[in-house]
């Protein structure tokens, strides 16, 4: 008789699980229809683990591009979270955190499972529309289909294939009662949500982590004014499992990058930065190359010729880390109108990204851009030297 499998999460303190999701999204509201493509990067760090659970630090980055198109994604939002994942897959998330939006999925029973076996365990979806957060309990139906191969966009593996499906129903009146101030309380929030989800998740029972998932979700949202909106998501997600880098390891990477940048006539980090009009710094997330604003004409986003030379040099380093994400961000000082500064910072970030993709051959699937205007200064805006430092474009090589 074939023995069953006891499914458990098996990661340990210091390990990282990274999920890269790709979403085809279609939104309908009356006669209006909007198509977009989303990319989510979810980074989970196991801070402390024991036999029953892991305390997890999570970073959830979202990216978007509108229309069924090609090209780079624009950085949209970032969320931080701290929560617990139990060995059976159940979650415990403190109330103050929005993410993760799908919790306790998949969760496994405390018994061995055999091919063809079914089970049902509670999970939860979290919705944030700007008003009170909506938490909805769902009851996924799971079926173990056995070991199977999977393949997606150059990634592949072989693990246990699990089918799932669930429905979702939320009614604010039923949940909260007929409150007179409900319309005020739920302004901007739906008062009813209906949903259906189904898909496949591949879980490596030996390593104790998921590897790949495919999901189709349909939602209908009804708002207090009677208007409704429908949303369809087709989602593919690839998981990457690795050891995290500690501070010393990140410093070692930075030192190696500095050595790789050295050419004849340059022997120090300061000489490299002076010659190439950029600085190299270690951040919490990785290594940042900050391009000085003198690489652009005043109030322009077009790169000067010397900027092209600088990017040639930086791209050589980026290509040595083909599996790492790259984020390009534009920044300004506080002089001038905020709207103008925001657009200029975004245009400059986009210009740098387009050069890295079109001229330097960096894959557009791992690079994104965002303009921040004057929101993230690195020095004071009260002095000319401080303002000059704040006018920059950062290229972040993500090591986490």
mmCIF file of C-alpha atoms in Angstrom:
data_model
loop_
_atom_site.group_PDB
_atom_site.id
_atom_site.type_symbol
_atom_site.label_atom_id
_atom_site.label_comp_id
_atom_site.label_asym_id
_atom_site.label_seq_id
_atom_site.Cartn_x
_atom_site.Cartn_y
_atom_site.Cartn_z
ATOM 1 C CA UNK A 1 0.000 0.000 0.000
ATOM 2 C CA UNK A 2 1.334 3.425 -0.973
ATOM 3 C CA UNK A 3 2.214 5.555 2.043
ATOM 4 C CA UNK A 4 0.814 9.051 2.383
ATOM 5 C CA UNK A 5 2.598 12.391 2.797
ATOM 6 C CA UNK A 6 2.517 14.640 5.830
ATOM 7 C CA UNK A 7 2.721 18.140 4.352
ATOM 8 C CA UNK A 8 4.590 20.697 6.458
ATOM 9 C CA UNK A 9 6.431 23.989 5.964
ATOM 10 C CA UNK A 10 10.086 23.170 6.661
ATOM 11 C CA UNK A 11 11.947 26.445 6.361
ATOM 12 C CA UNK A 12 14.272 27.671 9.115
ATOM 13 C CA UNK A 13 15.548 30.855 10.733
ATOM 14 C CA UNK A 14 17.338 33.149 8.277
ATOM 15 C CA UNK A 15 15.876 31.610 5.130
ATOM 16 C CA UNK A 16 13.967 33.578 2.503
ATOM 17 C CA UNK A 17 10.984 32.673 0.357
ATOM 18 C CA UNK A 18 10.408 34.997 -2.605
ATOM 19 C CA UNK A 19 7.207 34.840 -4.648
ATOM 20 C CA UNK A 20 7.018 36.590 -8.028
ATOM 21 C CA UNK A 21 3.440 36.796 -9.270
ATOM 22 C CA UNK A 22 2.268 37.873 -12.718
ATOM 23 C CA UNK A 23 -1.348 39.021 -13.086
ATOM 24 C CA UNK A 24 -3.509 39.550 -16.177
ATOM 25 C CA UNK A 25 -6.258 41.841 -14.887
ATOM 26 C CA UNK A 26 -9.540 42.915 -16.471
ATOM 27 C CA UNK A 27 -11.742 45.482 -14.678
ATOM 28 C CA UNK A 28 -15.314 46.276 -15.757
ATOM 29 C CA UNK A 29 -17.480 49.077 -14.373
ATOM 30 C CA UNK A 30 -20.606 49.597 -16.451
ATOM 31 C CA UNK A 31 -19.525 50.282 -20.046
ATOM 32 C CA UNK A 32 -15.932 50.980 -19.013
ATOM 33 C CA UNK A 33 -13.362 48.225 -19.335
ATOM 34 C CA UNK A 34 -9.708 48.502 -18.274
ATOM 35 C CA UNK A 35 -7.004 45.899 -18.887
ATOM 36 C CA UNK A 36 -3.721 45.927 -17.038
ATOM 37 C CA UNK A 37 -0.852 43.656 -16.055
ATOM 38 C CA UNK A 38 0.398 43.505 -12.473
ATOM 39 C CA UNK A 39 3.548 42.053 -11.022
ATOM 40 C CA UNK A 40 3.888 41.380 -7.309
ATOM 41 C CA UNK A 41 7.116 40.585 -5.505
ATOM 42 C CA UNK A 42 6.573 39.081 -2.065
ATOM 43 C CA UNK A 43 9.646 38.590 0.105
ATOM 44 C CA UNK A 44 9.230 36.558 3.295
ATOM 45 C CA UNK A 45 12.137 36.340 5.771
ATOM 46 C CA UNK A 46 11.997 33.722 8.514
ATOM 47 C CA UNK A 47 13.251 35.659 11.535
ATOM 48 C CA UNK A 48 12.706 33.075 14.299
ATOM 49 C CA UNK A 49 11.543 29.471 13.798
ATOM 50 C CA UNK A 50 10.754 26.611 16.147
ATOM 51 C CA UNK A 51 9.041 23.241 15.803
ATOM 52 C CA UNK A 52 5.567 24.772 15.515
ATOM 53 C CA UNK A 53 5.930 28.008 13.546
ATOM 54 C CA UNK A 54 8.081 30.782 12.033
ATOM 55 C CA UNK A 55 7.911 34.492 12.804
ATOM 56 C CA UNK A 56 8.069 36.201 9.418
ATOM 57 C CA UNK A 57 8.992 39.685 8.177
ATOM 58 C CA UNK A 58 7.219 40.341 4.878
ATOM 59 C CA UNK A 59 7.734 42.950 2.147
ATOM 60 C CA UNK A 60 5.054 43.187 -0.530
ATOM 61 C CA UNK A 61 5.946 45.238 -3.636
ATOM 62 C CA UNK A 62 3.395 45.816 -6.392
ATOM 63 C CA UNK A 63 4.046 46.913 -9.990
ATOM 64 C CA UNK A 64 1.683 47.748 -12.850
ATOM 65 C CA UNK A 65 1.530 48.422 -16.575
ATOM 66 C CA UNK A 66 -1.740 49.280 -18.321
ATOM 67 C CA UNK A 67 -3.032 47.568 -21.429
ATOM 68 C CA UNK A 68 -2.009 44.252 -22.909
ATOM 69 C CA UNK A 69 1.449 45.452 -23.767
ATOM 70 C CA UNK A 70 5.159 44.875 -23.387
ATOM 71 C CA UNK A 71 7.702 47.031 -21.646
ATOM 72 C CA UNK A 72 8.748 47.767 -18.088
ATOM 73 C CA UNK A 73 6.505 47.832 -15.054
ATOM 74 C CA UNK A 74 6.001 50.927 -12.929
ATOM 75 C CA UNK A 75 6.470 50.530 -9.180
ATOM 76 C CA UNK A 76 3.102 51.061 -7.518
ATOM 77 C CA UNK A 77 2.943 50.309 -3.781
ATOM 78 C CA UNK A 78 4.947 48.766 -0.966
ATOM 79 C CA UNK A 79 3.638 47.137 2.194
ATOM 80 C CA UNK A 80 5.479 45.825 5.252
ATOM 81 C CA UNK A 81 4.140 43.117 7.528
ATOM 82 C CA UNK A 82 5.097 40.877 10.439
ATOM 83 C CA UNK A 83 3.142 37.695 11.030
ATOM 84 C CA UNK A 84 3.355 34.001 11.908
ATOM 85 C CA UNK A 85 3.234 31.002 9.569
ATOM 86 C CA UNK A 86 2.581 27.713 11.329
ATOM 87 C CA UNK A 87 4.090 24.472 10.082
ATOM 88 C CA UNK A 88 0.720 23.344 8.680
ATOM 89 C CA UNK A 89 0.424 26.568 6.635
ATOM 90 C CA UNK A 90 -2.004 28.474 8.879
ATOM 91 C CA UNK A 91 -1.350 32.210 9.391
ATOM 92 C CA UNK A 92 -1.698 34.562 12.334
ATOM 93 C CA UNK A 93 -1.583 38.222 11.185
ATOM 94 C CA UNK A 94 -1.795 41.151 13.654
ATOM 95 C CA UNK A 95 -4.693 43.496 12.992
ATOM 96 C CA UNK A 96 -2.566 46.500 11.975
ATOM 97 C CA UNK A 97 -1.144 44.813 8.850
ATOM 98 C CA UNK A 98 -2.912 44.877 5.468
ATOM 99 C CA UNK A 99 -0.765 42.154 3.947
ATOM 100 C CA UNK A 100 -0.756 39.315 3.163
ATOM 101 C CA UNK A 101 -4.135 39.591 1.429
ATOM 102 C CA UNK A 102 -4.521 35.781 1.189
ATOM 103 C CA UNK A 103 -3.816 34.101 4.514
ATOM 104 C CA UNK A 104 -3.436 30.481 5.483
ATOM 105 C CA UNK A 105 -3.242 29.171 1.950
ATOM 106 C CA UNK A 106 -2.617 26.344 1.480
ATOM 107 C CA UNK A 107 -3.210 24.845 4.923
ATOM 108 C CA UNK A 108 -2.684 21.121 5.504
ATOM 109 C CA UNK A 109 -4.345 18.684 7.921
ATOM 110 C CA UNK A 110 -2.447 17.001 10.773
ATOM 111 C CA UNK A 111 -2.413 13.644 8.979
ATOM 112 C CA UNK A 112 -0.834 12.034 5.958
ATOM 113 C CA UNK A 113 -2.472 12.594 2.575
ATOM 114 C CA UNK A 114 -2.697 10.171 -0.327
ATOM 115 C CA UNK A 115 -3.261 10.845 -4.035
ATOM 116 C CA UNK A 116 -6.867 11.719 -4.760
ATOM 117 C CA UNK A 117 -7.609 12.687 -1.180
ATOM 118 C CA UNK A 118 -9.684 15.806 -0.428
ATOM 119 C CA UNK A 119 -9.627 18.203 2.515
ATOM 120 C CA UNK A 120 -11.053 21.570 3.517
ATOM 121 C CA UNK A 121 -9.443 24.066 5.926
ATOM 122 C CA UNK A 122 -10.250 27.720 6.571
ATOM 123 C CA UNK A 123 -8.290 30.573 4.976
ATOM 124 C CA UNK A 124 -8.889 34.341 4.811
ATOM 125 C CA UNK A 125 -8.852 37.135 2.228
ATOM 126 C CA UNK A 126 -8.074 40.732 3.176
ATOM 127 C CA UNK A 127 -9.379 43.678 1.108
ATOM 128 C CA UNK A 128 -8.194 47.275 1.435
ATOM 129 C CA UNK A 129 -10.203 49.977 -0.382
ATOM 130 C CA UNK A 130 -9.116 52.889 1.790
ATOM 131 C CA UNK A 131 -11.980 52.523 4.270
ATOM 132 C CA UNK A 132 -12.325 49.917 7.018
ATOM 133 C CA UNK A 133 -10.371 46.789 6.096
ATOM 134 C CA UNK A 134 -12.548 43.874 5.039
ATOM 135 C CA UNK A 135 -11.589 40.369 6.174
ATOM 136 C CA UNK A 136 -13.501 37.509 4.616
ATOM 137 C CA UNK A 137 -13.264 33.864 5.704
ATOM 138 C CA UNK A 138 -13.124 31.315 2.874
ATOM 139 C CA UNK A 139 -13.126 27.513 2.914
ATOM 140 C CA UNK A 140 -10.932 26.172 0.094
ATOM 141 C CA UNK A 141 -11.551 22.655 -1.158
ATOM 142 C CA UNK A 142 -8.219 20.907 -1.824
ATOM 143 C CA UNK A 143 -7.423 17.723 -3.767
ATOM 144 C CA UNK A 144 -3.998 16.060 -3.854
ATOM 145 C CA UNK A 145 -3.311 15.012 -7.462
ATOM 146 C CA UNK A 146 0.166 13.519 -6.963
ATOM 147 C CA UNK A 147 3.672 14.358 -8.113
ATOM 148 C CA UNK A 148 3.805 16.266 -11.377
ATOM 149 C CA UNK A 149 6.075 18.453 -13.529
ATOM 150 C CA UNK A 150 5.487 22.181 -13.901
ATOM 151 C CA UNK A 151 7.027 24.750 -16.229
ATOM 152 C CA UNK A 152 6.689 28.527 -16.564
ATOM 153 C CA UNK A 153 8.778 31.145 -18.426
ATOM 154 C CA UNK A 154 12.075 29.287 -18.182
ATOM 155 C CA UNK A 155 11.418 27.935 -14.679
ATOM 156 C CA UNK A 156 10.506 24.329 -14.034
ATOM 157 C CA UNK A 157 10.264 21.737 -11.293
ATOM 158 C CA UNK A 158 8.579 18.601 -10.089
ATOM 159 C CA UNK A 159 6.490 18.529 -6.927
ATOM 160 C CA UNK A 160 3.130 17.591 -5.447
ATOM 161 C CA UNK A 161 0.232 18.980 -7.464
ATOM 162 C CA UNK A 162 -2.747 20.257 -5.469
ATOM 163 C CA UNK A 163 -6.002 21.515 -6.998
ATOM 164 C CA UNK A 164 -8.123 24.023 -5.097
ATOM 165 C CA UNK A 165 -11.311 26.041 -5.386
ATOM 166 C CA UNK A 166 -13.390 28.273 -3.145
ATOM 167 C CA UNK A 167 -16.171 30.840 -3.202
ATOM 168 C CA UNK A 168 -16.265 34.128 -1.326
ATOM 169 C CA UNK A 169 -19.256 36.081 -0.021
ATOM 170 C CA UNK A 170 -19.311 39.223 2.075
ATOM 171 C CA UNK A 171 -22.305 41.388 2.941
ATOM 172 C CA UNK A 172 -21.683 44.431 5.131
ATOM 173 C CA UNK A 173 -25.312 44.631 6.288
ATOM 174 C CA UNK A 174 -25.269 41.023 7.436
ATOM 175 C CA UNK A 175 -21.837 41.439 9.032
ATOM 176 C CA UNK A 176 -22.407 44.788 10.759
ATOM 177 C CA UNK A 177 -26.155 45.067 11.088
ATOM 178 C CA UNK A 178 -28.316 47.865 9.683
ATOM 179 C CA UNK A 179 -26.369 50.832 10.968
ATOM 180 C CA UNK A 180 -27.555 54.335 10.116
ATOM 181 C CA UNK A 181 -24.021 55.471 9.420
ATOM 182 C CA UNK A 182 -23.135 52.490 7.243
ATOM 183 C CA UNK A 183 -22.930 54.588 4.070
ATOM 184 C CA UNK A 184 -20.534 56.970 5.814
ATOM 185 C CA UNK A 185 -18.516 54.123 7.350
ATOM 186 C CA UNK A 186 -18.240 52.302 4.041
ATOM 187 C CA UNK A 187 -17.661 55.301 1.795
ATOM 188 C CA UNK A 188 -15.249 54.040 -0.864
ATOM 189 C CA UNK A 189 -15.627 50.448 0.335
ATOM 190 C CA UNK A 190 -17.877 47.806 -1.228
ATOM 191 C CA UNK A 191 -20.812 46.707 0.903
ATOM 192 C CA UNK A 192 -20.987 43.361 -0.886
ATOM 193 C CA UNK A 193 -18.311 41.124 -2.399
ATOM 194 C CA UNK A 194 -18.842 37.915 -4.345
ATOM 195 C CA UNK A 195 -15.972 35.833 -5.650
ATOM 196 C CA UNK A 196 -14.885 32.518 -7.150
ATOM 197 C CA UNK A 197 -11.334 31.158 -7.222
ATOM 198 C CA UNK A 198 -9.776 27.999 -8.602
ATOM 199 C CA UNK A 199 -6.334 26.813 -9.535
ATOM 200 C CA UNK A 200 -3.318 24.615 -8.946
ATOM 201 C CA UNK A 201 -0.462 24.907 -6.484
ATOM 202 C CA UNK A 202 2.706 22.800 -6.637
ATOM 203 C CA UNK A 203 4.173 22.101 -3.190
ATOM 204 C CA UNK A 204 7.572 20.486 -2.676
ATOM 205 C CA UNK A 205 6.898 18.131 0.220
ATOM 206 C CA UNK A 206 10.611 17.296 0.660
ATOM 207 C CA UNK A 207 11.735 20.925 0.991
ATOM 208 C CA UNK A 208 8.497 21.948 2.672
ATOM 209 C CA UNK A 209 7.795 25.010 0.496
ATOM 210 C CA UNK A 210 5.572 25.837 -2.515
ATOM 211 C CA UNK A 211 7.192 26.122 -5.959
ATOM 212 C CA UNK A 212 4.555 27.337 -8.413
ATOM 213 C CA UNK A 213 0.889 28.288 -8.595
ATOM 214 C CA UNK A 214 -1.755 29.145 -11.186
ATOM 215 C CA UNK A 215 -4.981 30.856 -10.115
ATOM 216 C CA UNK A 216 -8.111 32.265 -11.747
ATOM 217 C CA UNK A 217 -10.213 34.641 -9.620
ATOM 218 C CA UNK A 218 -13.409 36.553 -10.367
ATOM 219 C CA UNK A 219 -14.844 39.220 -8.060
ATOM 220 C CA UNK A 220 -17.942 41.385 -8.058
ATOM 221 C CA UNK A 221 -17.933 44.454 -5.815
ATOM 222 C CA UNK A 222 -21.119 46.373 -5.012
ATOM 223 C CA UNK A 223 -20.730 49.860 -3.507
ATOM 224 C CA UNK A 224 -23.065 51.894 -1.255
ATOM 225 C CA UNK A 225 -24.275 54.044 -4.189
ATOM 226 C CA UNK A 226 -25.489 50.910 -5.997
ATOM 227 C CA UNK A 227 -22.706 50.856 -8.587
ATOM 228 C CA UNK A 228 -20.839 47.621 -9.155
ATOM 229 C CA UNK A 229 -17.454 46.600 -10.486
ATOM 230 C CA UNK A 230 -16.218 43.253 -11.759
ATOM 231 C CA UNK A 231 -12.584 42.122 -11.707
ATOM 232 C CA UNK A 232 -10.939 39.066 -13.264
ATOM 233 C CA UNK A 233 -7.417 37.926 -12.375
ATOM 234 C CA UNK A 234 -5.335 35.239 -14.073
ATOM 235 C CA UNK A 235 -2.293 34.711 -11.868
ATOM 236 C CA UNK A 236 0.941 32.759 -12.249
ATOM 237 C CA UNK A 237 3.413 32.715 -9.377
ATOM 238 C CA UNK A 238 6.929 31.285 -9.060
ATOM 239 C CA UNK A 239 8.534 30.761 -5.649
ATOM 240 C CA UNK A 240 12.283 31.018 -4.999
ATOM 241 C CA UNK A 241 13.759 29.604 -1.805
ATOM 242 C CA UNK A 242 17.201 30.658 -0.557
ATOM 243 C CA UNK A 243 19.375 31.598 2.378
ATOM 244 C CA UNK A 244 19.326 35.273 3.333
ATOM 245 C CA UNK A 245 22.440 37.466 3.159
ATOM 246 C CA UNK A 246 23.689 38.917 6.425
ATOM 247 C CA UNK A 247 25.354 42.323 6.781
ATOM 248 C CA UNK A 248 28.872 41.003 6.243
ATOM 249 C CA UNK A 249 27.844 39.135 3.091
ATOM 250 C CA UNK A 250 26.241 42.287 1.656
ATOM 251 C CA UNK A 251 29.415 44.246 2.438
ATOM 252 C CA UNK A 252 31.415 41.603 0.608
ATOM 253 C CA UNK A 253 29.170 41.992 -2.466
ATOM 254 C CA UNK A 254 29.631 45.766 -2.349
ATOM 255 C CA UNK A 255 33.418 45.415 -2.087
ATOM 256 C CA UNK A 256 33.423 43.086 -5.099
ATOM 257 C CA UNK A 257 31.317 45.549 -7.090
ATOM 258 C CA UNK A 258 33.789 48.331 -6.283
ATOM 259 C CA UNK A 259 36.666 46.145 -7.467
ATOM 260 C CA UNK A 260 34.807 45.321 -10.669
ATOM 261 C CA UNK A 261 34.275 49.038 -11.349
ATOM 262 C CA UNK A 262 37.942 49.970 -11.003
ATOM 263 C CA UNK A 263 39.721 50.820 -14.247
ATOM 264 C CA UNK A 264 43.176 52.227 -14.943
ATOM 265 C CA UNK A 265 43.717 55.516 -13.118
ATOM 266 C CA UNK A 266 41.169 54.774 -10.364
ATOM 267 C CA UNK A 267 42.090 53.046 -7.150
ATOM 268 C CA UNK A 268 39.475 54.073 -4.597
ATOM 269 C CA UNK A 269 35.711 54.208 -4.260
ATOM 270 C CA UNK A 270 35.897 58.016 -4.152
ATOM 271 C CA UNK A 271 37.898 58.211 -7.388
ATOM 272 C CA UNK A 272 35.429 55.887 -9.138
ATOM 273 C CA UNK A 273 32.490 57.986 -8.010
ATOM 274 C CA UNK A 274 34.163 61.271 -9.008
ATOM 275 C CA UNK A 275 35.085 59.987 -12.466
ATOM 276 C CA UNK A 276 31.688 58.483 -13.234
ATOM 277 C CA UNK A 277 29.354 60.954 -11.499
ATOM 278 C CA UNK A 278 27.626 58.313 -9.406
ATOM 279 C CA UNK A 279 27.934 56.891 -5.907
ATOM 280 C CA UNK A 280 27.765 53.286 -4.730
ATOM 281 C CA UNK A 281 26.105 52.601 -1.380
ATOM 282 C CA UNK A 282 24.777 49.656 0.564
ATOM 283 C CA UNK A 283 21.121 49.918 1.587
ATOM 284 C CA UNK A 284 18.845 47.695 3.639
ATOM 285 C CA UNK A 285 17.655 45.975 0.450
ATOM 286 C CA UNK A 286 20.811 45.819 -1.623
ATOM 287 C CA UNK A 287 23.381 47.949 -3.487
ATOM 288 C CA UNK A 288 22.376 51.388 -4.826
ATOM 289 C CA UNK A 289 24.023 53.280 -7.694
ATOM 290 C CA UNK A 290 23.018 56.953 -7.396
ATOM 291 C CA UNK A 291 23.376 58.991 -10.602
ATOM 292 C CA UNK A 292 24.071 62.696 -10.186
ATOM 293 C CA UNK A 293 21.603 65.081 -11.821
ATOM 294 C CA UNK A 294 24.431 66.651 -13.889
ATOM 295 C CA UNK A 295 23.951 63.646 -16.178
ATOM 296 C CA UNK A 296 20.761 65.395 -17.357
ATOM 297 C CA UNK A 297 20.253 68.855 -18.804
ATOM 298 C CA UNK A 298 18.382 71.211 -16.488
ATOM 299 C CA UNK A 299 14.665 70.340 -16.329
ATOM 300 C CA UNK A 300 15.149 67.626 -18.948
ATOM 301 C CA UNK A 301 14.850 63.829 -18.825
ATOM 302 C CA UNK A 302 17.084 63.093 -21.791
ATOM 303 C CA UNK A 303 20.390 61.501 -20.835
ATOM 304 C CA UNK A 304 23.601 63.328 -21.701
ATOM 305 C CA UNK A 305 26.338 61.395 -23.584
ATOM 306 C CA UNK A 306 28.392 61.045 -20.379
ATOM 307 C CA UNK A 307 25.351 59.480 -18.717
ATOM 308 C CA UNK A 308 25.338 56.787 -21.391
ATOM 309 C CA UNK A 309 28.967 55.999 -20.547
ATOM 310 C CA UNK A 310 28.089 55.765 -16.859
ATOM 311 C CA UNK A 311 25.192 53.397 -17.551
ATOM 312 C CA UNK A 312 27.443 51.253 -19.737
ATOM 313 C CA UNK A 313 29.634 50.746 -16.726
ATOM 314 C CA UNK A 314 26.835 50.093 -14.238
ATOM 315 C CA UNK A 315 25.045 47.670 -16.566
ATOM 316 C CA UNK A 316 28.140 45.477 -16.644
ATOM 317 C CA UNK A 317 27.729 44.984 -12.902
ATOM 318 C CA UNK A 318 23.971 44.417 -13.088
ATOM 319 C CA UNK A 319 24.446 41.649 -15.664
ATOM 320 C CA UNK A 320 26.546 39.701 -13.156
ATOM 321 C CA UNK A 321 23.384 39.295 -11.047
ATOM 322 C CA UNK A 322 20.869 38.003 -13.639
ATOM 323 C CA UNK A 323 18.393 36.670 -11.066
ATOM 324 C CA UNK A 324 18.175 39.859 -8.997
ATOM 325 C CA UNK A 325 15.526 42.542 -9.272
ATOM 326 C CA UNK A 326 16.491 46.085 -10.363
ATOM 327 C CA UNK A 327 14.530 49.190 -9.304
ATOM 328 C CA UNK A 328 15.100 52.612 -10.874
ATOM 329 C CA UNK A 329 13.826 55.597 -8.883
ATOM 330 C CA UNK A 330 13.908 59.309 -9.719
ATOM 331 C CA UNK A 331 14.265 62.072 -7.111
ATOM 332 C CA UNK A 332 14.324 65.892 -7.022
ATOM 333 C CA UNK A 333 15.002 68.655 -4.527
ATOM 334 C CA UNK A 334 12.137 70.665 -2.992
ATOM 335 C CA UNK A 335 12.422 73.679 -5.325
ATOM 336 C CA UNK A 336 9.437 74.228 -7.610
ATOM 337 C CA UNK A 337 5.947 72.749 -7.791
ATOM 338 C CA UNK A 338 5.498 69.252 -6.411
ATOM 339 C CA UNK A 339 3.523 67.997 -9.425
ATOM 340 C CA UNK A 340 6.239 69.159 -11.802
ATOM 341 C CA UNK A 341 9.001 67.610 -9.694
ATOM 342 C CA UNK A 342 7.116 64.328 -9.520
ATOM 343 C CA UNK A 343 6.718 64.165 -13.314
ATOM 344 C CA UNK A 344 10.362 65.111 -13.884
ATOM 345 C CA UNK A 345 11.594 62.455 -11.440
ATOM 346 C CA UNK A 346 9.391 59.829 -13.102
ATOM 347 C CA UNK A 347 10.524 60.807 -16.614
ATOM 348 C CA UNK A 348 14.185 60.641 -15.611
ATOM 349 C CA UNK A 349 13.738 57.239 -13.980
ATOM 350 C CA UNK A 350 11.962 55.988 -17.096
ATOM 351 C CA UNK A 351 14.758 57.380 -19.305
ATOM 352 C CA UNK A 352 17.419 55.519 -17.319
ATOM 353 C CA UNK A 353 15.369 52.313 -17.392
ATOM 354 C CA UNK A 354 14.822 52.525 -21.148
ATOM 355 C CA UNK A 355 18.566 52.854 -21.711
ATOM 356 C CA UNK A 356 19.292 49.856 -19.501
ATOM 357 C CA UNK A 357 16.699 47.779 -21.379
ATOM 358 C CA UNK A 358 17.070 49.020 -24.956
ATOM 359 C CA UNK A 359 20.794 49.764 -25.112
ATOM 360 C CA UNK A 360 22.351 47.668 -22.332
ATOM 361 C CA UNK A 361 20.270 44.501 -22.725
ATOM 362 C CA UNK A 362 18.847 44.306 -19.186
ATOM 363 C CA UNK A 363 15.731 42.085 -19.168
ATOM 364 C CA UNK A 364 12.587 44.185 -18.755
ATOM 365 C CA UNK A 365 10.952 41.442 -16.690
ATOM 366 C CA UNK A 366 13.239 42.184 -13.732
ATOM 367 C CA UNK A 367 13.383 45.978 -13.820
ATOM 368 C CA UNK A 368 10.885 48.666 -12.796
ATOM 369 C CA UNK A 369 10.763 52.448 -12.338
ATOM 370 C CA UNK A 370 9.093 55.028 -10.114
ATOM 371 C CA UNK A 371 9.302 58.783 -9.568
ATOM 372 C CA UNK A 372 9.226 60.133 -6.017
ATOM 373 C CA UNK A 373 9.691 63.882 -6.541
ATOM 374 C CA UNK A 374 11.061 65.339 -3.305
ATOM 375 C CA UNK A 375 9.581 62.653 -1.032
ATOM 376 C CA UNK A 376 12.858 60.830 -0.297
ATOM 377 C CA UNK A 377 15.699 63.326 0.243
ATOM 378 C CA UNK A 378 19.104 62.022 1.290
ATOM 379 C CA UNK A 379 20.326 65.442 2.453
ATOM 380 C CA UNK A 380 18.963 68.803 3.518
ATOM 381 C CA UNK A 381 17.157 71.007 0.988
ATOM 382 C CA UNK A 382 18.352 74.104 2.864
ATOM 383 C CA UNK A 383 21.748 74.225 1.128
ATOM 384 C CA UNK A 384 22.823 74.111 -2.510
ATOM 385 C CA UNK A 385 25.070 71.100 -1.904
ATOM 386 C CA UNK A 386 22.223 69.259 -0.194
ATOM 387 C CA UNK A 387 19.829 70.026 -3.035
ATOM 388 C CA UNK A 388 22.385 68.755 -5.545
ATOM 389 C CA UNK A 389 22.599 65.423 -3.717
ATOM 390 C CA UNK A 390 18.814 65.091 -3.650
ATOM 391 C CA UNK A 391 18.561 65.561 -7.427
ATOM 392 C CA UNK A 392 19.417 62.034 -8.508
ATOM 393 C CA UNK A 393 18.335 58.747 -10.079
ATOM 394 C CA UNK A 394 18.961 55.616 -8.009
ATOM 395 C CA UNK A 395 19.494 52.169 -9.527
ATOM 396 C CA UNK A 396 18.927 49.593 -6.795
ATOM 397 C CA UNK A 397 20.286 46.070 -7.220
ATOM 398 C CA UNK A 398 18.057 44.119 -4.817
ATOM 399 C CA UNK A 399 19.989 41.526 -2.846
ATOM 400 C CA UNK A 400 17.214 40.461 -0.444
#
